[in-house]
Amino acid sequence: MEEIKQTIEEFLGLLEDEMSSVEENEIQLRLLCDKLVYQIQISIFAIDDAEYITPPERSYNKIETVVYEKFPNLGNYNIAEFVSYEVGKIGISVENAIEDISEIAKQLYEIRWRFHNTSSNDALWHLSNSYKTGLERNFRNLQYYLFYRSIKE
């Protein structure tokens, strides 16, 4: 549990700390995405039935502005639409790395708040739920994009 909290801090630190080089930020982003996906998948927690206050809302637009400043070389990328169904059918979807990172960061800010203000089990449940209901797609698409950017260079 401490490892996942630390990795969340490191991920958000990419946005909050003084800027390293753009290239170093991208390398760290790729490593932290891999690390977080693994840690989320193996996390074990108990259900916390306590009632807690709602976390403060973070502005998506402000997060997106910071993400763009930290990762100016990232942008749109292609993803195959029909991977495991309708085999043979061709379709491409255009995704955006800045939006993926911003959505991931917005959720991680909430999870960090929960670790500090509710309980670890509450934070992990919300992280797991967010992952299963959308963040996994953001992470996986972003990982794929970052992988191909790394071998292109």
Short mmCIF file of N, CA and C in Angstrom, two decimals:
data_model
loop_
_atom_site.label_atom_id
_atom_site.label_comp_id
_atom_site.label_asym_id
_atom_site.label_seq_id
_atom_site.Cartn_x
_atom_site.Cartn_y
_atom_site.Cartn_z
N MET A 1 0.82 -1.19 0.00
CA MET A 1 0.00 0.00 0.00
C MET A 1 0.87 1.26 0.00
N GLU A 2 1.95 1.22 0.74
CA GLU A 2 2.86 2.37 0.75
C GLU A 2 3.50 2.59 -0.61
N GLU A 3 3.75 1.50 -1.33
CA GLU A 3 4.35 1.62 -2.66
C GLU A 3 3.44 2.36 -3.62
N ILE A 4 2.16 2.03 -3.60
CA ILE A 4 1.24 2.69 -4.52
C ILE A 4 1.06 4.17 -4.15
N LYS A 5 1.04 4.47 -2.85
CA LYS A 5 0.98 5.87 -2.44
C LYS A 5 2.20 6.63 -2.94
N GLN A 6 3.36 6.00 -2.83
CA GLN A 6 4.61 6.63 -3.29
C GLN A 6 4.60 6.85 -4.80
N THR A 7 4.09 5.88 -5.53
CA THR A 7 4.05 6.00 -6.99
C THR A 7 3.07 7.09 -7.41
N ILE A 8 1.96 7.21 -6.72
CA ILE A 8 1.02 8.31 -6.99
C ILE A 8 1.70 9.65 -6.75
N GLU A 9 2.43 9.75 -5.65
CA GLU A 9 3.18 10.99 -5.36
C GLU A 9 4.19 11.29 -6.47
N GLU A 10 4.87 10.27 -6.94
CA GLU A 10 5.86 10.45 -8.01
C GLU A 10 5.18 10.90 -9.30
N PHE A 11 4.04 10.29 -9.63
CA PHE A 11 3.31 10.66 -10.84
C PHE A 11 2.88 12.12 -10.75
N LEU A 12 2.24 12.49 -9.64
CA LEU A 12 1.79 13.88 -9.49
C LEU A 12 2.97 14.84 -9.37
N GLY A 13 4.10 14.33 -8.84
CA GLY A 13 5.31 15.14 -8.77
C GLY A 13 5.81 15.56 -10.14
N LEU A 14 5.57 14.73 -11.14
CA LEU A 14 5.93 15.12 -12.51
C LEU A 14 5.24 16.42 -12.91
N LEU A 15 4.04 16.63 -12.39
CA LEU A 15 3.28 17.84 -12.72
C LEU A 15 3.58 18.99 -11.77
N GLU A 16 3.92 18.68 -10.53
CA GLU A 16 4.04 19.72 -9.51
C GLU A 16 5.46 20.23 -9.31
N ASP A 17 6.44 19.39 -9.55
CA ASP A 17 7.83 19.76 -9.26
C ASP A 17 8.44 20.56 -10.40
N GLU A 18 9.59 21.14 -10.09
CA GLU A 18 10.33 21.86 -11.13
C GLU A 18 10.53 20.96 -12.33
N MET A 19 10.49 21.54 -13.47
CA MET A 19 10.53 20.77 -14.70
C MET A 19 11.93 20.23 -14.99
N SER A 20 11.97 18.94 -15.23
CA SER A 20 13.17 18.33 -15.80
C SER A 20 13.10 18.59 -17.29
N SER A 21 13.98 17.99 -18.04
CA SER A 21 13.87 18.14 -19.49
C SER A 21 12.59 17.46 -19.97
N VAL A 22 12.09 17.90 -21.09
CA VAL A 22 10.90 17.31 -21.67
C VAL A 22 11.12 15.82 -21.90
N GLU A 23 12.29 15.47 -22.38
CA GLU A 23 12.61 14.07 -22.66
C GLU A 23 12.60 13.24 -21.38
N GLU A 24 13.20 13.78 -20.32
CA GLU A 24 13.23 13.07 -19.04
C GLU A 24 11.82 12.92 -18.46
N ASN A 25 11.00 13.95 -18.61
CA ASN A 25 9.61 13.85 -18.15
C ASN A 25 8.88 12.72 -18.87
N GLU A 26 9.08 12.59 -20.17
CA GLU A 26 8.42 11.52 -20.93
C GLU A 26 8.91 10.15 -20.50
N ILE A 27 10.19 10.02 -20.25
CA ILE A 27 10.74 8.73 -19.79
C ILE A 27 10.12 8.37 -18.44
N GLN A 28 10.09 9.33 -17.53
CA GLN A 28 9.52 9.08 -16.21
C GLN A 28 8.02 8.77 -16.30
N LEU A 29 7.32 9.47 -17.16
CA LEU A 29 5.89 9.22 -17.34
C LEU A 29 5.65 7.78 -17.78
N ARG A 30 6.42 7.34 -18.74
CA ARG A 30 6.25 5.96 -19.23
C ARG A 30 6.50 4.95 -18.11
N LEU A 31 7.57 5.14 -17.36
CA LEU A 31 7.89 4.22 -16.26
C LEU A 31 6.81 4.25 -15.17
N LEU A 32 6.34 5.44 -14.82
CA LEU A 32 5.33 5.55 -13.77
C LEU A 32 3.98 4.98 -14.20
N CYS A 33 3.63 5.12 -15.46
CA CYS A 33 2.39 4.49 -15.95
C CYS A 33 2.48 2.98 -15.80
N ASP A 34 3.60 2.40 -16.23
CA ASP A 34 3.79 0.95 -16.10
C ASP A 34 3.70 0.52 -14.64
N LYS A 35 4.36 1.26 -13.79
CA LYS A 35 4.41 0.93 -12.37
C LYS A 35 3.02 1.03 -11.73
N LEU A 36 2.30 2.10 -12.03
CA LEU A 36 0.97 2.28 -11.45
C LEU A 36 0.00 1.20 -11.90
N VAL A 37 0.00 0.89 -13.18
CA VAL A 37 -0.91 -0.15 -13.68
C VAL A 37 -0.65 -1.46 -12.95
N TYR A 38 0.59 -1.83 -12.82
CA TYR A 38 0.93 -3.06 -12.11
C TYR A 38 0.46 -2.99 -10.66
N GLN A 39 0.76 -1.90 -9.97
CA GLN A 39 0.41 -1.79 -8.56
C GLN A 39 -1.11 -1.77 -8.34
N ILE A 40 -1.83 -1.13 -9.23
CA ILE A 40 -3.29 -1.12 -9.11
C ILE A 40 -3.83 -2.54 -9.24
N GLN A 41 -3.31 -3.27 -10.20
CA GLN A 41 -3.82 -4.62 -10.44
C GLN A 41 -3.54 -5.59 -9.30
N ILE A 42 -2.48 -5.38 -8.55
CA ILE A 42 -2.17 -6.32 -7.46
C ILE A 42 -2.60 -5.78 -6.09
N SER A 43 -3.20 -4.59 -6.06
CA SER A 43 -3.57 -4.01 -4.76
C SER A 43 -4.68 -4.83 -4.10
N ILE A 44 -4.53 -4.97 -2.80
CA ILE A 44 -5.50 -5.69 -1.98
C ILE A 44 -5.98 -4.73 -0.91
N PHE A 45 -7.28 -4.67 -0.71
CA PHE A 45 -7.83 -3.76 0.28
C PHE A 45 -9.15 -4.32 0.79
N ALA A 46 -9.53 -3.86 1.94
CA ALA A 46 -10.82 -4.22 2.53
C ALA A 46 -11.80 -3.09 2.22
N ILE A 47 -13.06 -3.45 2.10
CA ILE A 47 -14.09 -2.44 1.85
C ILE A 47 -14.23 -1.58 3.11
N ASP A 48 -14.25 -0.28 2.90
CA ASP A 48 -14.42 0.68 3.98
C ASP A 48 -15.81 1.28 3.83
N ASP A 49 -16.71 0.94 4.74
CA ASP A 49 -18.11 1.40 4.64
C ASP A 49 -18.36 2.75 5.31
N ALA A 50 -17.34 3.36 5.84
CA ALA A 50 -17.53 4.64 6.52
C ALA A 50 -17.97 5.71 5.52
N GLU A 51 -18.68 6.69 6.03
CA GLU A 51 -19.12 7.83 5.21
C GLU A 51 -18.08 8.93 5.35
N TYR A 52 -17.58 9.42 4.23
CA TYR A 52 -16.58 10.49 4.23
C TYR A 52 -17.09 11.67 3.42
N ILE A 53 -16.51 12.82 3.67
CA ILE A 53 -16.87 13.99 2.86
C ILE A 53 -16.31 13.81 1.45
N THR A 54 -16.91 14.51 0.53
CA THR A 54 -16.49 14.45 -0.86
C THR A 54 -15.19 15.23 -1.04
N PRO A 55 -14.25 14.67 -1.78
CA PRO A 55 -12.99 15.39 -2.02
C PRO A 55 -13.23 16.70 -2.76
N PRO A 56 -12.38 17.68 -2.54
CA PRO A 56 -12.52 18.94 -3.28
C PRO A 56 -12.32 18.70 -4.78
N GLU A 57 -13.05 19.44 -5.57
CA GLU A 57 -12.98 19.29 -7.03
C GLU A 57 -11.75 20.03 -7.56
N ARG A 58 -11.00 19.37 -8.40
CA ARG A 58 -9.85 20.00 -9.08
C ARG A 58 -10.27 20.39 -10.48
N SER A 59 -9.80 21.51 -10.93
CA SER A 59 -10.13 21.99 -12.27
C SER A 59 -9.39 21.17 -13.33
N TYR A 60 -10.16 20.50 -14.16
CA TYR A 60 -9.56 19.73 -15.25
C TYR A 60 -8.75 20.66 -16.16
N ASN A 61 -9.28 21.83 -16.45
CA ASN A 61 -8.59 22.75 -17.36
C ASN A 61 -7.23 23.19 -16.82
N LYS A 62 -7.15 23.41 -15.51
CA LYS A 62 -5.87 23.80 -14.91
C LYS A 62 -4.88 22.64 -14.98
N ILE A 63 -5.36 21.43 -14.71
CA ILE A 63 -4.50 20.25 -14.80
C ILE A 63 -4.01 20.09 -16.23
N GLU A 64 -4.91 20.23 -17.18
CA GLU A 64 -4.55 20.07 -18.60
C GLU A 64 -3.51 21.10 -19.03
N THR A 65 -3.60 22.32 -18.53
CA THR A 65 -2.62 23.36 -18.85
C THR A 65 -1.24 22.98 -18.36
N VAL A 66 -1.16 22.47 -17.14
CA VAL A 66 0.12 22.04 -16.58
C VAL A 66 0.67 20.85 -17.35
N VAL A 67 -0.19 19.90 -17.67
CA VAL A 67 0.23 18.71 -18.42
C VAL A 67 0.82 19.13 -19.77
N TYR A 68 0.17 20.05 -20.44
CA TYR A 68 0.67 20.51 -21.74
C TYR A 68 2.04 21.17 -21.59
N GLU A 69 2.23 21.95 -20.52
CA GLU A 69 3.53 22.60 -20.28
C GLU A 69 4.63 21.57 -20.03
N LYS A 70 4.30 20.51 -19.33
CA LYS A 70 5.29 19.48 -18.99
C LYS A 70 5.57 18.52 -20.15
N PHE A 71 4.59 18.33 -21.02
CA PHE A 71 4.71 17.36 -22.11
C PHE A 71 4.30 17.99 -23.45
N PRO A 72 5.01 19.03 -23.87
CA PRO A 72 4.59 19.75 -25.08
C PRO A 72 4.72 18.94 -26.38
N ASN A 73 5.49 17.87 -26.36
CA ASN A 73 5.66 17.08 -27.58
C ASN A 73 4.61 15.99 -27.74
N LEU A 74 3.77 15.82 -26.74
CA LEU A 74 2.73 14.79 -26.83
C LEU A 74 1.47 15.39 -27.41
N GLY A 75 0.69 14.56 -28.06
CA GLY A 75 -0.55 15.05 -28.66
C GLY A 75 -1.43 13.91 -29.10
N ASN A 76 -1.99 14.06 -30.30
CA ASN A 76 -2.90 13.06 -30.83
C ASN A 76 -2.16 11.81 -31.27
N TYR A 77 -2.86 10.69 -31.21
CA TYR A 77 -2.30 9.42 -31.68
C TYR A 77 -3.44 8.50 -32.10
N ASN A 78 -3.10 7.51 -32.90
CA ASN A 78 -4.08 6.55 -33.42
C ASN A 78 -4.17 5.32 -32.54
N ILE A 79 -5.38 4.81 -32.41
CA ILE A 79 -5.64 3.54 -31.71
C ILE A 79 -6.59 2.73 -32.58
N ALA A 80 -6.30 1.45 -32.72
CA ALA A 80 -7.20 0.57 -33.46
C ALA A 80 -8.52 0.45 -32.71
N GLU A 81 -9.63 0.54 -33.43
CA GLU A 81 -10.95 0.46 -32.79
C GLU A 81 -11.39 -0.97 -32.52
N PHE A 82 -11.14 -1.88 -33.44
CA PHE A 82 -11.66 -3.23 -33.32
C PHE A 82 -10.51 -4.20 -33.11
N VAL A 83 -10.15 -4.42 -31.86
CA VAL A 83 -8.99 -5.25 -31.57
C VAL A 83 -9.39 -6.70 -31.34
N SER A 84 -10.42 -6.91 -30.52
CA SER A 84 -10.78 -8.28 -30.16
C SER A 84 -12.16 -8.70 -30.64
N TYR A 85 -12.83 -7.84 -31.34
CA TYR A 85 -14.12 -8.18 -31.91
C TYR A 85 -14.19 -7.60 -33.31
N GLU A 86 -15.09 -8.10 -34.11
CA GLU A 86 -15.19 -7.70 -35.51
C GLU A 86 -13.82 -7.76 -36.19
N VAL A 87 -13.14 -8.89 -35.99
CA VAL A 87 -11.81 -9.10 -36.56
C VAL A 87 -11.87 -8.93 -38.08
N GLY A 88 -10.95 -8.21 -38.60
CA GLY A 88 -10.92 -7.93 -40.03
C GLY A 88 -11.54 -6.60 -40.39
N LYS A 89 -12.37 -6.07 -39.52
CA LYS A 89 -12.96 -4.75 -39.76
C LYS A 89 -11.91 -3.70 -39.40
N ILE A 90 -11.81 -2.70 -40.23
CA ILE A 90 -10.79 -1.68 -40.03
C ILE A 90 -11.43 -0.43 -39.44
N GLY A 91 -10.80 0.09 -38.40
CA GLY A 91 -11.26 1.32 -37.78
C GLY A 91 -10.16 1.91 -36.92
N ILE A 92 -10.02 3.21 -37.00
CA ILE A 92 -9.01 3.89 -36.20
C ILE A 92 -9.69 5.01 -35.43
N SER A 93 -9.30 5.11 -34.18
CA SER A 93 -9.79 6.16 -33.30
C SER A 93 -8.61 7.09 -33.00
N VAL A 94 -8.87 8.37 -32.92
CA VAL A 94 -7.83 9.33 -32.56
C VAL A 94 -8.00 9.69 -31.09
N GLU A 95 -6.93 9.49 -30.33
CA GLU A 95 -6.91 9.80 -28.91
C GLU A 95 -5.90 10.92 -28.68
N ASN A 96 -5.87 11.45 -27.46
CA ASN A 96 -4.97 12.55 -27.16
C ASN A 96 -4.24 12.29 -25.85
N ALA A 97 -2.92 12.28 -25.89
CA ALA A 97 -2.10 11.97 -24.71
C ALA A 97 -2.27 13.01 -23.61
N ILE A 98 -2.41 14.27 -23.97
CA ILE A 98 -2.58 15.32 -22.96
C ILE A 98 -3.88 15.08 -22.19
N GLU A 99 -4.93 14.70 -22.90
CA GLU A 99 -6.20 14.40 -22.25
C GLU A 99 -6.09 13.16 -21.37
N ASP A 100 -5.38 12.12 -21.86
CA ASP A 100 -5.19 10.91 -21.06
C ASP A 100 -4.47 11.23 -19.75
N ILE A 101 -3.36 11.94 -19.86
CA ILE A 101 -2.57 12.27 -18.66
C ILE A 101 -3.39 13.15 -17.72
N SER A 102 -4.13 14.10 -18.27
CA SER A 102 -4.94 15.00 -17.44
C SER A 102 -6.02 14.24 -16.69
N GLU A 103 -6.67 13.30 -17.36
CA GLU A 103 -7.71 12.51 -16.71
C GLU A 103 -7.11 11.62 -15.62
N ILE A 104 -5.99 11.00 -15.92
CA ILE A 104 -5.31 10.17 -14.92
C ILE A 104 -4.92 11.03 -13.72
N ALA A 105 -4.32 12.18 -13.97
CA ALA A 105 -3.88 13.07 -12.89
C ALA A 105 -5.06 13.54 -12.05
N LYS A 106 -6.15 13.91 -12.69
CA LYS A 106 -7.34 14.37 -11.95
C LYS A 106 -7.80 13.29 -10.97
N GLN A 107 -7.85 12.05 -11.44
CA GLN A 107 -8.25 10.95 -10.56
C GLN A 107 -7.21 10.72 -9.45
N LEU A 108 -5.93 10.81 -9.78
CA LEU A 108 -4.89 10.57 -8.78
C LEU A 108 -4.86 11.66 -7.72
N TYR A 109 -5.20 12.90 -8.09
CA TYR A 109 -5.30 13.96 -7.08
C TYR A 109 -6.39 13.60 -6.06
N GLU A 110 -7.51 13.10 -6.55
CA GLU A 110 -8.58 12.68 -5.64
C GLU A 110 -8.12 11.53 -4.75
N ILE A 111 -7.44 10.56 -5.33
CA ILE A 111 -6.97 9.40 -4.56
C ILE A 111 -5.97 9.85 -3.51
N ARG A 112 -5.05 10.74 -3.88
CA ARG A 112 -4.09 11.25 -2.91
C ARG A 112 -4.82 11.93 -1.75
N TRP A 113 -5.83 12.73 -2.08
CA TRP A 113 -6.62 13.39 -1.04
C TRP A 113 -7.24 12.35 -0.12
N ARG A 114 -7.78 11.29 -0.67
CA ARG A 114 -8.41 10.23 0.13
C ARG A 114 -7.39 9.55 1.04
N PHE A 115 -6.18 9.28 0.53
CA PHE A 115 -5.15 8.69 1.38
C PHE A 115 -4.86 9.57 2.60
N HIS A 116 -4.91 10.89 2.40
CA HIS A 116 -4.58 11.82 3.47
C HIS A 116 -5.77 12.16 4.38
N ASN A 117 -7.00 12.00 3.88
CA ASN A 117 -8.16 12.50 4.60
C ASN A 117 -9.23 11.47 4.94
N THR A 118 -9.14 10.28 4.38
CA THR A 118 -10.13 9.25 4.71
C THR A 118 -9.37 8.03 5.24
N SER A 119 -9.31 6.99 4.44
CA SER A 119 -8.55 5.81 4.86
C SER A 119 -7.86 5.21 3.63
N SER A 120 -6.86 4.40 3.88
CA SER A 120 -6.16 3.74 2.78
C SER A 120 -7.10 2.82 2.01
N ASN A 121 -7.96 2.11 2.73
CA ASN A 121 -8.91 1.23 2.04
C ASN A 121 -9.89 2.01 1.17
N ASP A 122 -10.35 3.15 1.67
CA ASP A 122 -11.23 4.00 0.88
C ASP A 122 -10.50 4.49 -0.38
N ALA A 123 -9.26 4.94 -0.22
CA ALA A 123 -8.48 5.43 -1.36
C ALA A 123 -8.26 4.32 -2.38
N LEU A 124 -7.89 3.15 -1.91
CA LEU A 124 -7.63 2.04 -2.84
C LEU A 124 -8.89 1.56 -3.53
N TRP A 125 -10.03 1.57 -2.81
CA TRP A 125 -11.29 1.18 -3.46
C TRP A 125 -11.62 2.16 -4.59
N HIS A 126 -11.49 3.45 -4.31
CA HIS A 126 -11.79 4.45 -5.34
C HIS A 126 -10.81 4.36 -6.50
N LEU A 127 -9.55 4.10 -6.21
CA LEU A 127 -8.57 3.92 -7.28
C LEU A 127 -8.93 2.71 -8.14
N SER A 128 -9.23 1.60 -7.50
CA SER A 128 -9.60 0.40 -8.23
C SER A 128 -10.86 0.61 -9.07
N ASN A 129 -11.85 1.27 -8.49
CA ASN A 129 -13.10 1.54 -9.20
C ASN A 129 -12.86 2.47 -10.39
N SER A 130 -12.08 3.52 -10.19
CA SER A 130 -11.77 4.44 -11.29
C SER A 130 -11.02 3.72 -12.41
N TYR A 131 -10.12 2.83 -12.01
CA TYR A 131 -9.34 2.07 -12.99
C TYR A 131 -10.26 1.19 -13.83
N LYS A 132 -11.16 0.50 -13.17
CA LYS A 132 -12.06 -0.43 -13.87
C LYS A 132 -13.09 0.28 -14.74
N THR A 133 -13.40 1.52 -14.41
CA THR A 133 -14.46 2.23 -15.13
C THR A 133 -13.94 3.30 -16.08
N GLY A 134 -12.67 3.26 -16.44
CA GLY A 134 -12.21 4.22 -17.43
C GLY A 134 -10.72 4.50 -17.43
N LEU A 135 -10.11 4.55 -16.26
CA LEU A 135 -8.69 4.88 -16.22
C LEU A 135 -7.82 3.82 -16.90
N GLU A 136 -8.26 2.57 -16.86
CA GLU A 136 -7.45 1.54 -17.49
C GLU A 136 -7.29 1.84 -18.98
N ARG A 137 -8.35 2.26 -19.62
CA ARG A 137 -8.26 2.62 -21.05
C ARG A 137 -7.27 3.77 -21.25
N ASN A 138 -7.35 4.81 -20.39
CA ASN A 138 -6.41 5.93 -20.50
C ASN A 138 -4.98 5.44 -20.34
N PHE A 139 -4.74 4.64 -19.31
CA PHE A 139 -3.39 4.13 -19.06
C PHE A 139 -2.90 3.28 -20.23
N ARG A 140 -3.71 2.32 -20.66
CA ARG A 140 -3.27 1.38 -21.70
C ARG A 140 -3.00 2.08 -23.03
N ASN A 141 -3.89 2.98 -23.42
CA ASN A 141 -3.67 3.72 -24.66
C ASN A 141 -2.41 4.58 -24.56
N LEU A 142 -2.25 5.25 -23.43
CA LEU A 142 -1.08 6.10 -23.22
C LEU A 142 0.20 5.26 -23.21
N GLN A 143 0.19 4.12 -22.55
CA GLN A 143 1.37 3.25 -22.53
C GLN A 143 1.75 2.84 -23.95
N TYR A 144 0.77 2.46 -24.74
CA TYR A 144 1.01 2.04 -26.12
C TYR A 144 1.63 3.18 -26.93
N TYR A 145 1.06 4.36 -26.80
CA TYR A 145 1.57 5.54 -27.50
C TYR A 145 3.00 5.87 -27.06
N LEU A 146 3.25 5.89 -25.76
CA LEU A 146 4.59 6.21 -25.27
C LEU A 146 5.61 5.16 -25.69
N PHE A 147 5.19 3.90 -25.72
CA PHE A 147 6.08 2.84 -26.19
C PHE A 147 6.51 3.11 -27.63
N TYR A 148 5.55 3.38 -28.52
CA TYR A 148 5.90 3.60 -29.91
C TYR A 148 6.69 4.88 -30.12
N ARG A 149 6.45 5.89 -29.30
CA ARG A 149 7.28 7.10 -29.39
C ARG A 149 8.72 6.77 -29.01
N SER A 150 8.89 5.90 -28.02
CA SER A 150 10.25 5.59 -27.55
C SER A 150 11.05 4.79 -28.57
N ILE A 151 10.40 3.96 -29.37
CA ILE A 151 11.15 3.17 -30.35
C ILE A 151 11.30 3.89 -31.69
N LYS A 152 10.51 4.92 -31.89
CA LYS A 152 10.57 5.71 -33.12
C LYS A 152 11.85 6.54 -33.16
N GLU A 153 12.30 6.95 -31.99
CA GLU A 153 13.43 7.89 -31.93
C GLU A 153 14.72 7.21 -32.13
#
